[in-house]
Structure formats: C-alpha cells, structure tokens
Amino acid sequence: MTALSSSLGQGAYSTLPATFTEKLSKWLHWPLAVAAMLAALYFVFVVYSTGQAAWAVGLLTLFTAGFYIYLSRGGFAWRYLFPGVAGMLVFIAFPLVYTAQIGFTNYSSTHLLSESRVREYLLEQHDAVEDQVLAYSLHASGAEYRLVLKADSEAAPRWVSPSLALRAGKELRIDVAAADAATAPADAALPLPDLIKHRDALAKLVLVLPDKSELRYLGLREFGPIKPQWTANADQSLTRNADGAVFKANRDTGFFESTSGEVLQPGVKAFIGVANYTRMLFDAEFRGPFLSIFSWTVVFSALTVIFATAIGMLFAVMLNWEGMKYRTTYRTLLFLPYAVPGFISILVFKGLFNQNFGEINAILDALFGVKPAWFADPFLAKTMLVIVNVWLGYPYVMILCSGLLKSIPADLYEASALAGASPATNFFKITAPLIIKPLAPLLVSAFAFNFNNFVLIALLTDGRPDFLSTKLPAGQTDILVSYTYRIAFKDSGSDFGLAAAISTLIFFLVAALSLINLRLSAKAQK
Amino acid sequence: MAIVLGKQARWRTFAAHAVMWVFIAITLFPLLAVVSISLRPGNFATGSLIPTEISLEHWKLALGIPYQAADGSLVQPPFPVLTWLWNSIKIATASAFLIVAISTSAAFAFARMKFRFDKPVLNGMLLLQMFPPVLALVAIFAIFETIGNYVPALGVETHAGLVLAYLGGIATHVWTIKGYFETIPVEIEENAKVDGATHWQAFSRVLLPMAIPILMVVFVLAFIGTIIEYPVASILLREEGNLTLAVGSKYFLHDQRFLWGDFAAAAVLSGLPITLVFLLAQRWIVSGLTAGGVKG
C-alpha cells in the first residue's frame, strides 16, 4: 500500500522523468554507502589493533551516528546539523573532557608511555653476549658485498657470507659458511667511511651459523649473539635476566619498581587521582607562585575591564554628542586598535617599549631623563601589560556603548537641560544607570576573555620576569593560561598532568563567569 | 535637540575636541611609529616620526628580496614572510569556507525545522563556545598527535590538521546566520516546495541565494578570526616554513636577535590588508557584536 501510494505520488506530481544522474545516484546509493561503511569499519579496526581501544570506540560511535543520520529516514534535521555538532563535540567538548581526564594523571615527558608500551619497550632491550662477539669486515664482490667474520680483526677468517646486495629494508636471515682459502674474498676490506654507508642494511642482517645460533649487528666492527635483558612474567611483572630481580609497575609512583625499591626508566603514564590538585593547595613551593599568579590574573582582568570601560564609555558619550563635529572620522580613528590584528599590535608595543631603542623610552628620556626597564621590573611589566591591553580593548567597549546610547530616549536629556543639569549630572543620573544593565553581561564576558588572554602575555612578556628560586619556572606576569602553557609546552619536564589540572580549575571559573553572564543578561532583557 | 548654546558650551566643545585629539594621537602613535620605523635604515635606529632618511631595506627583506648592505655584503631575508602570509591566507580561506558551509547548514536546521532537543542543542553549542580552545591546548595537541598516527595528512605540523581544529568554533556564526534566516519569510520556500522542490532544493536554490550577504559577512569574520588565531596554531605548527604569520611574527623580536626594522616592514605589509578588510566589514561586525551580546 505504501509503495503504491508513493508511486502514485510520483506520477501525480513529478512532471519530468528521472534524469540520467538521478538514476545513476539511485543505483549507486547503496553500493557506495556499503563501501563507505566497510572503509570506516576497517579504519576503526586499524585503530583498535594498535591498542587504542578508547579511540576506536569513540570513532565507531561517530561513524555510527553519521551513517544512521544520513541513511535512515528519520532525524531529517540532523542531516543539516551533524557536521556542525560533530565539529563542536570533537574539537571543543572532547578536548575539555580529555583535559579534565589528563588532570588526574601524571602524564608528562618522564611518564609518556602507557604501562603496556613501557613493558614492550623493556622487552625489546637486548645485551650482547660478550665472549661470543665476532669482528667482521665487508668485501666488495662485483656489485655486491660479502661479509667475513673472524674472532678479532687480526685473526684468520672464520665464517663468510654469500654475496649480498645490501639494500636496507626488511630483516634478512643469511646462512653463513665456514671460511677457507677457496671461499675467502680476494678484495681488501672496505674502509670505514664506505662501511658507514651500508650501516642501515647491515643492521637488518641476521647471520645464521651452521649450528643455528644467530648473530646480529652490534656496531661498525662487530656481530654477535644477543640475549634479552628482560623476561615477561604471567602476572605482568618483569624479571631482569642479569640478576633475577622482579620489577612491578607501581601505579602510585608511575614507575616499574623492584621489591628492593630500585626504579626503572622510562616512567609509566598512570592515574594518580587528585595529586595534581593537592599539589596546588598543599605543596608550599608550588602554592606560593601559583597563588600570586592567580591573584595577578584577577587583578589584570579587572584593571583592564575597568580602564577600558571608563575610556570607552567616555568616548562613546562624546561621540554621541551632537555638538561635536567630525564624529565619523573620530570614531573610525578610535576604532583602529580593534581593526589592527592583535598579534601585530602587541608585537609593535613589544618593540616600542624596548628599554634601549624603543620609541617610548626615547620620548621619556627626552622629557624626563628616565629609561624605565619595562621588561625587567615586575611592577613596570605589569603596568605595561595593562596599558597595552587597555589600548587594545577600549574600542570594543566604545562600540558597545555607542550602540546602547542610541536607545536612550532624547527627551530625557531635553528635560534635564530644562532643569539646567550639567553634563556630569546627565551622565551619572541618566546615561550610566540606563546603560549599565545591558552592559554588565558584556563586561563579564570581557573579564572572562581577559582572564584567558593568552595571546597578549605570550607575545608581549612571555610571563617574564620570572620568580626567583621556584622549583617550577613561573613568571611574575604569567596569567593562569600562560602558566599552564609554560608548564606543558615550554620548560623541560612538560608536566601535562599538572597543566591539565590547572586548566580544569579554569574551566570551573569560566563556567561560573558564564553563569553570572547569563543571569545578568536575563535581568537586562526584563 | 534645539537648545541655545552659551559661551560655556563653546568652551566645552573646544575641550572635547582637545581631549579627542590627544587621545587619537596616543592611539595612532604606535601605528604611525611602526610605518616610520619600517622606512628607517638599520634595526636600531631611533629618530623623528617623519623619517629624515628613507631606506627600503626592510621592505625588500620582507618581500623576500636580498638587500645589498652599505659595506657590500648581501643581507638575506631573516624569515620567509611571504610564505607565512601565503600559509595564513591558505588556512584562513579553507577554514572560512568550511565554517560557512557547516554553520549555514546547522543554522538552517535551527531556523526552519522542528526537532526534539533543538533548544538544548543550540544553548549547549553557545555555552561550549565560552570555553576558548586555549584552555585545552594539551588535549588538542594529544588529539592531533593521535590523528597523525593514523592519517599523517591531518596530524601535527600539517595545515589540513589546523583547518580541522578550527572547525569547532562555529556556534556564534550559527547564531548570526540563524538570526538572518529568521528574517526571510518561510512562505518563499514553501512556495518552492509546492512547485515540486525537495527540501534540499528549497534550501540550496531558494534560501541560500537570498542569504548571500550574511554568508559573506560570516566568511569575513571567520577569515579574520582564523588569520589572527595564535594559540592553537602555535602548538600544531613548529617548523619555520610551515608557520602562519601570527605564529611567525614573534620570531622577529627575539631577545637575542631583535630585528625591529625588519619586523616593522613585515607588520605593515601583512597588517594593512587585514585592517582594511576589517574596516570595510566594520558595519556588520559592529551590528553583530551588539546584537549577539545583548541576546547572550
């Protein structure tokens, strides 16, 4: 019945017969869909087979959602939404969750690999069997080469290989034969520089002696048998072959440890609970700089917003004044700091504030005979950051206020003019009370933006000058985000776990600010 | 407002203009200084705002042309500025196109369709946008390193990977386009459907052509937004020839190698076009700022 009605519908409403491309797409629809599904499944399988189960599950979910949305008849709106929502989930929501998760681990440059990868790494470590090492030399044999093994470089040849092309590639097993006068190569051994050229190919050779023992490449002079340093045990621990000591992964410290307390490198990436957070609160050496960075972040954002608002509002009011000529020109010129790309204007200020050949110190020197050290003195560096940030930020407030001022009815000012009120009274009694409500949520967002104003700090001071004598390098002008960047990406150690924990803390602050913002804008709408 | 102006008002006007002039001078000083510095010979020259001696050495270096110094030696350009500019334009164009495409289709769903959870999804997207990517740099880096293990073309140190990273930031654009779609009467599309257009045809042949102005505005906004983006680009791109302008410019002003004059020329060269585009688009950007802000 449904088939009948749909075919009737087709007949009743479509006047054109299906075109060639329409037919083609109908025919190709399912084969292509199935091919895409198989490709997606294969990709998920590849990811899974490399041991990344969590990633494979996430990928599978994403693909399933995609195929369901585009192949099923329901969920029509989601066909339009899927790319955007997927983009936001994968590149904004997922990084936030992932960061929070990293915050509970010891992930850092010393704890980079998972436990199973560390175990694999250790099991790959081998030692040469010292007393069975043989010296070797390489001899040209036409276009190919032959390897001759001897007890030491002076001794007579003991074993000799067949002719080898020596191309680097897969591991190659070669049977070697006992050397005698007839088989020994006539040419002289290759000198060291030529030997180095064949190093990669030689490293792939496994020489098999007639008694089936194997010799491997040990360096530019020696081949020899090797034995593994470690033996895997059933309970995931490792036994050191040299002395029989047993090492177990200690998930609290993030290292493989023996019963006697010996610790192995490399470290293991492990879940360490709230250790990163307790460090922020209770580790005195860390807490000191952390708290001063935190308070500077708040002071910096607050001062910026206060000054930018004061200046921006002043100019908005002046530009709104009809007695003022050339208002459009003034507005465009005052808007310029917002139009110039931030990374350029911040770097321009970095040059202008330079102590020795910056223009600002040249002017100050000419006027007052002083040359302040803007980048070396903590207080001056902070002052400079606020000055530059206000320069960058006031046009935004100015534009916002200009928009809001237009909505104030003119008769209010006419009434106050009749009453003989001064401009100051006008501003404080009429203008300010009327625009503060819609402006407040925007100022909270401005505060939140400056709280995370990484670009300014990174490009202008890079957090310097640094605190003296701190265990983790920290800068006096660092704000929280630039501090996490520094912990994660710049100084040695790369403590991703700690950086992620601080970032998680910032998430909560940003969320709180957003909440305040929503409350205030709801109020403004009333 | 017709009011008789007294003597006091004339003084007030004069004072207002004076304050304006002083402040405009402060505002413009850095921008004029950098133009002047780009024309001065040498990297350490100080002097008046109007250069007494004009030298094009920094401009030559910024354009990638080696320059013959006074002592006869050939000065090579310190950094590939034009390559960086090209990288920036390439990445910003690709990102802006994709951002416009996916935010338009999402905005269409929000503006024209009824589906379950439409409000929570939109609010959720706007809320997520409040967390800047700079807070999750560690995770973003780890994600792209993992992606690179399987699809090297999208990993760390690739431009395609960076473009992909920018595709998350679409919520405000969706909001802007949705607002514009809602001003277009839905009856026009319904007429098209009565005439036999499919859903997709009504969207692509009827609604989209009418929305071209807002799509261009969003394109410009997305373009500028990506071209000035620093944090994500700075962790995903590290090799000199790969950098974008926003990441690379920093290297001109290294403490040990302070190429002030060379930087000034590069800054003017790259900053001027972006500034002009921004000023031209100013009208829409401003209306977007206030509109988006009040609605939260």
Coordinates of C-alpha atoms in Angstrom, one line a residue, chain A residues 43 46-47 50 52 55 76-78 80-81 83-85 87-88 90-96 98-99 102 311 315 318-319 321-326 330 332-344 347-352 354 357 359-360 363 391 394 396 399-400 403-404 413-414 417 423 442 452 454-455 458-459 462 464 481 485 488-489 496 499 503 506-507 510-511 514 517-518 521 525, chain B residues 1 3 12-13 16-17 19-21 23-24 26-31 33-34 37 40 44-47 102 105-106 108-110 113 115 121 125 127-132 134-144 146 150-151 164-165 167-171 199-200 203 227-228 230-231 234-235 238 245-246 249-250 253 255 258 260 263 267 270-271 274-275 278-279 282 286 289-290 293-296:
Chain A
F43 CA 39.7 2.3 9.8
V46 CA 43.2 -0.4 12.4
V47 CA 42.9 2.0 15.3
T50 CA 47.2 -0.6 17.5
Q52 CA 43.9 2.4 21.2
W55 CA 39.8 6.0 20.5
F76 CA 16.0 14.7 9.0
A77 CA 17.1 17.9 10.7
W78 CA 20.2 16.1 12.0
Y80 CA 21.9 19.5 8.4
L81 CA 23.2 19.6 12.0
P83 CA 28.8 18.4 10.6
G84 CA 28.5 21.3 12.9
V85 CA 27.6 19.4 16.1
G87 CA 32.8 19.5 14.9
M88 CA 31.9 21.1 18.2
V90 CA 35.2 16.6 18.7
F91 CA 37.2 19.8 18.8
I92 CA 35.7 21.7 21.7
A93 CA 33.7 19.4 24.1
F94 CA 36.0 16.4 23.8
P95 CA 39.2 18.4 24.4
L96 CA 37.6 19.8 27.6
Y98 CA 40.1 15.0 27.8
T99 CA 41.9 17.8 29.6
I102 CA 44.6 14.2 31.9
I311 CA 37.8 55.3 28.5
F315 CA 34.4 58.4 24.1
M318 CA 31.5 62.3 23.5
L319 CA 30.9 60.8 20.0
W321 CA 27.1 64.4 21.4
E322 CA 25.6 66.3 18.6
G323 CA 27.6 69.4 19.2
M324 CA 30.7 67.5 18.2
K325 CA 31.9 67.9 14.6
Y326 CA 33.9 65.2 12.6
Y330 CA 37.0 60.4 15.1
T332 CA 37.0 55.4 12.7
L333 CA 40.3 56.6 14.1
L334 CA 39.5 55.5 17.6
F335 CA 38.2 52.1 16.3
L336 CA 41.6 51.4 14.7
P337 CA 43.2 49.4 17.6
Y338 CA 40.4 46.9 17.2
A339 CA 40.8 46.6 13.5
V340 CA 44.6 46.0 13.5
P341 CA 45.3 42.3 14.0
G342 CA 46.2 41.7 17.7
F343 CA 49.3 39.7 17.1
I344 CA 50.8 42.7 15.1
L347 CA 54.4 42.9 18.9
V348 CA 54.6 46.6 17.8
F349 CA 54.2 47.5 21.5
K350 CA 56.9 45.0 22.4
G351 CA 59.3 46.9 20.2
L352 CA 58.1 50.4 21.3
N354 CA 62.1 48.1 24.4
F357 CA 65.9 51.6 21.5
E359 CA 60.4 54.9 20.9
I360 CA 58.6 55.2 24.3
I363 CA 60.4 60.1 24.5
W391 CA 44.7 50.3 24.2
Y394 CA 38.7 50.2 24.8
Y396 CA 35.2 47.3 21.9
I399 CA 31.3 50.5 20.1
L400 CA 29.1 48.6 22.6
G403 CA 25.0 51.2 20.3
L404 CA 23.4 51.3 23.8
Y413 CA 18.2 64.9 28.1
E414 CA 15.8 67.6 27.0
A417 CA 18.6 70.5 30.0
P423 CA 26.9 67.2 31.6
L442 CA 29.2 42.1 28.2
N452 CA 42.3 33.9 29.4
F454 CA 46.9 34.2 26.4
V455 CA 48.0 35.9 23.2
A458 CA 52.7 35.1 25.1
L459 CA 53.6 37.8 22.6
D462 CA 56.1 35.6 27.8
R464 CA 58.8 37.2 32.3
V481 CA 46.6 30.1 31.0
Y485 CA 51.1 26.6 28.5
A488 CA 53.0 21.9 29.3
F489 CA 55.0 23.1 26.3
F496 CA 50.9 17.8 31.0
A499 CA 48.9 21.8 33.3
S503 CA 43.2 24.2 33.1
I506 CA 40.0 27.5 34.9
F507 CA 37.0 25.6 33.3
V510 CA 34.9 30.3 33.2
A511 CA 31.7 28.3 33.8
S514 CA 29.3 32.3 32.1
N517 CA 26.8 36.5 32.5
L518 CA 23.5 34.6 31.7
S521 CA 21.6 39.3 30.6
Q525 CA 16.2 41.6 29.0
Chain B
M1 CA 17.6 69.0 20.2
I3 CA 18.9 74.5 22.6
R12 CA 33.1 72.7 26.3
T13 CA 33.2 71.8 22.6
A16 CA 36.1 67.9 24.0
H17 CA 38.0 68.3 20.7
V19 CA 40.7 65.6 24.6
M20 CA 39.8 63.8 21.4
W21 CA 42.9 65.0 19.6
F23 CA 43.7 60.6 22.7
I24 CA 43.7 60.0 19.0
I26 CA 48.1 58.3 21.7
T27 CA 46.0 55.7 19.8
L28 CA 47.7 56.4 16.5
F29 CA 51.2 56.8 17.7
P30 CA 52.1 53.1 17.7
L31 CA 50.7 52.6 14.3
A33 CA 55.6 54.8 14.5
V34 CA 55.8 51.3 13.0
I37 CA 60.4 52.5 11.6
R40 CA 64.4 53.8 8.7
F44 CA 68.3 50.0 16.0
A45 CA 67.6 53.5 14.6
T46 CA 65.7 56.0 16.6
G47 CA 64.6 59.2 15.2
I102 CA 28.7 23.8 8.2
S105 CA 23.5 24.1 7.3
A106 CA 23.3 24.0 11.0
F108 CA 19.1 26.2 8.5
A109 CA 18.1 23.3 10.8
F110 CA 17.7 25.6 13.8
M113 CA 13.0 22.7 11.4
F115 CA 13.0 18.6 16.1
V121 CA 21.4 21.7 21.4
M125 CA 26.6 25.0 21.5
L127 CA 27.7 27.5 26.1
L128 CA 30.6 25.4 24.8
Q129 CA 31.8 28.4 22.8
M130 CA 32.5 30.2 26.1
F131 CA 35.5 27.9 26.7
P132 CA 38.3 29.1 24.5
V134 CA 43.5 27.9 24.7
L135 CA 42.3 26.1 27.8
A136 CA 42.5 22.7 26.2
L137 CA 45.8 23.0 24.3
V138 CA 47.3 19.9 25.9
A139 CA 44.3 17.8 24.8
I140 CA 44.2 19.4 21.3
F141 CA 47.9 18.6 20.9
A142 CA 47.4 15.0 22.1
I143 CA 44.4 14.6 19.8
F144 CA 46.2 15.7 16.7
T146 CA 46.9 10.6 17.7
Y150 CA 46.7 7.0 11.5
V151 CA 46.2 9.8 9.0
L164 CA 40.2 20.8 11.1
A165 CA 40.9 22.2 14.6
L167 CA 36.0 23.8 12.6
G168 CA 34.9 23.5 16.2
G169 CA 34.3 27.3 16.6
I170 CA 31.0 27.8 14.8
A171 CA 28.4 28.5 17.5
H199 CA 13.8 20.0 1.0
W200 CA 17.4 20.3 -0.2
F203 CA 17.4 25.3 0.9
I227 CA 44.1 34.6 10.4
I228 CA 44.8 36.2 13.8
Y230 CA 47.7 32.3 17.7
P231 CA 47.5 29.6 20.5
S234 CA 51.5 27.8 17.8
I235 CA 51.3 24.3 19.2
R238 CA 56.5 24.4 14.7
L245 CA 52.0 34.9 10.1
A246 CA 50.5 35.1 13.6
S249 CA 56.0 37.3 13.5
K250 CA 57.0 36.6 17.1
L253 CA 61.6 40.2 18.2
D255 CA 65.7 39.0 22.9
F258 CA 65.9 42.0 17.8
W260 CA 62.9 45.8 14.9
F263 CA 59.6 43.3 11.8
A267 CA 54.0 44.0 10.2
S270 CA 50.7 41.9 6.5
G271 CA 48.7 44.0 8.9
I274 CA 43.7 42.7 7.3
T275 CA 43.0 46.1 8.8
F278 CA 38.2 44.7 9.0
L279 CA 37.4 48.4 8.5
Q282 CA 33.1 47.2 10.4
V286 CA 29.6 46.1 15.0
L289 CA 28.8 42.5 18.3
T290 CA 25.9 44.4 19.9
G293 CA 25.9 40.4 23.0
V294 CA 22.5 41.6 24.2
K295 CA 20.9 38.3 23.3
G296 CA 23.7 36.4 25.1

